[in-house]
GROMACS .gro file of C-alpha atoms in nm:
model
  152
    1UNK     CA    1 -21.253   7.774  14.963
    2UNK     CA    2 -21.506   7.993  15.141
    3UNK     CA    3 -21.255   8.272  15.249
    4UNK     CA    4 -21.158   8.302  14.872
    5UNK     CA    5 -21.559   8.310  14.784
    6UNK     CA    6 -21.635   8.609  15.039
    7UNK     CA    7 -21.324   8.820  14.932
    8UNK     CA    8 -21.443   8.789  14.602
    9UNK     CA    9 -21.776   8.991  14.658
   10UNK     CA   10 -22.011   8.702  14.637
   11UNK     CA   11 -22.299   8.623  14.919
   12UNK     CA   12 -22.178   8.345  15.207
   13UNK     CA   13 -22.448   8.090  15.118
   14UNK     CA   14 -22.357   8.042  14.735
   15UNK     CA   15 -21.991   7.965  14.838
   16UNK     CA   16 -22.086   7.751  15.102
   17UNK     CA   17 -22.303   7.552  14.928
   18UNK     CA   18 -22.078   7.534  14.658
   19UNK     CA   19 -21.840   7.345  14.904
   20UNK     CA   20 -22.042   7.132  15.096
   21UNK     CA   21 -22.026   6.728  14.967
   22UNK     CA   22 -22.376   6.672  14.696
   23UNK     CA   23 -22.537   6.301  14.865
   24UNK     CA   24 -22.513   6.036  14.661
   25UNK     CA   25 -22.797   5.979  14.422
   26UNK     CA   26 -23.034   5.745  14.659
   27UNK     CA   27 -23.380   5.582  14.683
   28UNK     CA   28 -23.693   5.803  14.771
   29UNK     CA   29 -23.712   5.752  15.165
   30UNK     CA   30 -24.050   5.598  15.243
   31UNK     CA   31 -24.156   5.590  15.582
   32UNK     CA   32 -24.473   5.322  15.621
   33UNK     CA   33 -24.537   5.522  16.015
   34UNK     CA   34 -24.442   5.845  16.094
   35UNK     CA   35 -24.643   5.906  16.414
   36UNK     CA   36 -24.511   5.693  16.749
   37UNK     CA   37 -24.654   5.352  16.867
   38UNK     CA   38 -24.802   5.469  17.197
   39UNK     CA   39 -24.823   5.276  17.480
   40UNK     CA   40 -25.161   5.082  17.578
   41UNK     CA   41 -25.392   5.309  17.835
   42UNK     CA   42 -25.097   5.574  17.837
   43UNK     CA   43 -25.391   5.804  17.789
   44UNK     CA   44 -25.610   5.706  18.070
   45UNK     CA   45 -25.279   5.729  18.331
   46UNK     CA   46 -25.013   5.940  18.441
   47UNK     CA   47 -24.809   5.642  18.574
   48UNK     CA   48 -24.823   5.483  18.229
   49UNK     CA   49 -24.544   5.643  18.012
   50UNK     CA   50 -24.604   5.698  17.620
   51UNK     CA   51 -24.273   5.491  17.522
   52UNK     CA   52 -24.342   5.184  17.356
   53UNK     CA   53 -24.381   4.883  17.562
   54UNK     CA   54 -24.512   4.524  17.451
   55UNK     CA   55 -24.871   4.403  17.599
   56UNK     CA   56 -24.853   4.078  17.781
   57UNK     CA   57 -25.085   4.035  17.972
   58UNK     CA   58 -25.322   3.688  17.945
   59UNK     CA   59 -25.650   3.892  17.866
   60UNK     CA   60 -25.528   4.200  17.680
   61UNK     CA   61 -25.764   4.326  17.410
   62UNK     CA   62 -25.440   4.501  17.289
   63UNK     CA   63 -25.266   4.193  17.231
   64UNK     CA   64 -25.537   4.003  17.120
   65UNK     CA   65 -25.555   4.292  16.862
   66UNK     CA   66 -25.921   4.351  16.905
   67UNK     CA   67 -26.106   4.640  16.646
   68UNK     CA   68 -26.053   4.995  16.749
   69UNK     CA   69 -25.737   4.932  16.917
   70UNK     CA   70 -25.360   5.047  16.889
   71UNK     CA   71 -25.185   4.891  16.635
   72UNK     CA   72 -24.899   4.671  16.768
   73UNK     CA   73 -24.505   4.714  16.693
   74UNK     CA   74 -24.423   4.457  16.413
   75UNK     CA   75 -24.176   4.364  16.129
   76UNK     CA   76 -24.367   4.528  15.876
   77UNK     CA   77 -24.377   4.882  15.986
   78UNK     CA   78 -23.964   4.840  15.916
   79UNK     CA   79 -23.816   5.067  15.639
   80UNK     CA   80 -23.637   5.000  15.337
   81UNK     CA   81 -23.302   4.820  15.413
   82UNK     CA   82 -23.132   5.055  15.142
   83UNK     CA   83 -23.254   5.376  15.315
   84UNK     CA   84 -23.242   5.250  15.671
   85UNK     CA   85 -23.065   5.525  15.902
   86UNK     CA   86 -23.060   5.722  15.582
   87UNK     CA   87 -23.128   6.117  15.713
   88UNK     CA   88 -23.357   6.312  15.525
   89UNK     CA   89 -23.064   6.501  15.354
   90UNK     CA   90 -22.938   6.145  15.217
   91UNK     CA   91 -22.631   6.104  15.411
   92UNK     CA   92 -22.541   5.859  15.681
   93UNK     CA   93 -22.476   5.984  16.028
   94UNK     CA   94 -22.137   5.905  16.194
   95UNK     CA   95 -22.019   5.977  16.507
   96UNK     CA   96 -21.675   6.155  16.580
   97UNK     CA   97 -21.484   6.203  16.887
   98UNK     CA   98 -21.176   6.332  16.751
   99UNK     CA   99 -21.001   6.518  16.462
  100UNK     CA  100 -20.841   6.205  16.328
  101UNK     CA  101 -21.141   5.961  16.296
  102UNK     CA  102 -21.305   6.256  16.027
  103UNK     CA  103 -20.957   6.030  15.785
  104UNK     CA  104 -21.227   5.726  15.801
  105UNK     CA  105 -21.457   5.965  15.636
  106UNK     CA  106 -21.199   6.128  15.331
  107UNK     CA  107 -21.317   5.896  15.086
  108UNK     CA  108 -21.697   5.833  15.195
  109UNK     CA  109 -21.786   6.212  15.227
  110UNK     CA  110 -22.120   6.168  14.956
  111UNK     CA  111 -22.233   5.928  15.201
  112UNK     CA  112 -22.194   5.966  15.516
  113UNK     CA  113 -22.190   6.290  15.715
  114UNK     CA  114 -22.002   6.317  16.077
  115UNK     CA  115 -22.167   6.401  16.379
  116UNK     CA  116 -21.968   6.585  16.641
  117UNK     CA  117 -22.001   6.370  16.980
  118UNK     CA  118 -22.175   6.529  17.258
  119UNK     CA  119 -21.895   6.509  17.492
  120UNK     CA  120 -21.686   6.700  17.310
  121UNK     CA  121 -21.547   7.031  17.398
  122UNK     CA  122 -21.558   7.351  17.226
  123UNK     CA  123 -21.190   7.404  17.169
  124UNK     CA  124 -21.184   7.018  17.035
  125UNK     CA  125 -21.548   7.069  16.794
  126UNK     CA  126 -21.359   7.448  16.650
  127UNK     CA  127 -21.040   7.182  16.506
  128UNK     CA  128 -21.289   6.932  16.384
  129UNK     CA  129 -21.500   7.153  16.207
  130UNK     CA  130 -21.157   7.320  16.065
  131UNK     CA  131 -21.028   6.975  15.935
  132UNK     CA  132 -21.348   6.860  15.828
  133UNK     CA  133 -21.341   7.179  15.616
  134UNK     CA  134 -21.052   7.103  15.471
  135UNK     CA  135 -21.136   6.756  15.400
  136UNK     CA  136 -21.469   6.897  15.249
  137UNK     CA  137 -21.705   6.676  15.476
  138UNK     CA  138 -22.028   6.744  15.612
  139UNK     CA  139 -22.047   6.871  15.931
  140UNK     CA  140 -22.403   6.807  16.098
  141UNK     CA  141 -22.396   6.966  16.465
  142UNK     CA  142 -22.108   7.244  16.355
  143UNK     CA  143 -22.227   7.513  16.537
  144UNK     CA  144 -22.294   7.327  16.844
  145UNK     CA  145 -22.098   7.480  17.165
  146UNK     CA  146 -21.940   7.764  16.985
  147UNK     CA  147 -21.912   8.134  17.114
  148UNK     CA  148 -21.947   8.400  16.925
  149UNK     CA  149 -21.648   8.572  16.825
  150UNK     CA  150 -21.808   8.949  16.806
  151UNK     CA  151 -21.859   9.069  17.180
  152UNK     CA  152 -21.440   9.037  17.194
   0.00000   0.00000   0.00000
């Protein structure tokens, strides 16, 4: 595919994206929130972390949701359950450990894209990305790990 595309004269990006799996046509992904629920009086202390964390206390003005106060985690700030997980590109992640769980993904590659575990090594990720080349899937952490080839 891409080796025939570069001996042929033409620039790497047009054959590459000439290759790579289109998404499937998809809903526009709303998001109702995009900044972070912060955690009450995070501001005011160092020992208070920013990560989200549910007021409970019997005279909190946070959980009595007085004016002028942080909103509170709730159902509604949920997205769409059609484009829930949904990556801006409009493909599904997956996680893959090995070269033959990318099979799963033979007939699904318009929808889902595979994600390269972190515990993988680089001599494992250079024959996943191969197959999943070959298989024409989306690769989304590809050039993770690997050396270059040049300095040898």
């Amino acid at each position: 595919g891409i080796l025939f595309c570069l001996a042929r004269g033409s620039s790497r990006s047009l054959c590459a994206a000439a290759m790579a799996p289109v998404p499937l046509p998809h809903k526009k992904i709303v998001k109702k929130k995009t900044n972070k629920f912060k955690r009450h009086q995070s501001d005011e202390f160092v020992k208070v972390k920013e990560s989200w964390r549910k007021p409970r206390g019997i005279d909190s003005r946070q959980r009595r949701r007085f004016k002028g106060l942080t909103l509170l985690v709730n159902v509604g700030y949920g997205s769409d359950k059609k484009t829930r997980h949904m990556l801006p590109g409009g493909f599904y992640k997956f996680t893959v450990s090995t070269v033959k769980e990318l099979d799963v993904l033979l007939m699904q590659n318009r929808r889902y894209a595979a994600e390269i575990a972190h515990n993988v090594s680089a001599r494992k990720r250079k024959e996943i990305v191969e197959r999943a080349a070959q298989l024409n899937i989306k690769v989304l952490n590809g050039g993770a790990k690997l050396k270059s080839e040049e300095n040898e």
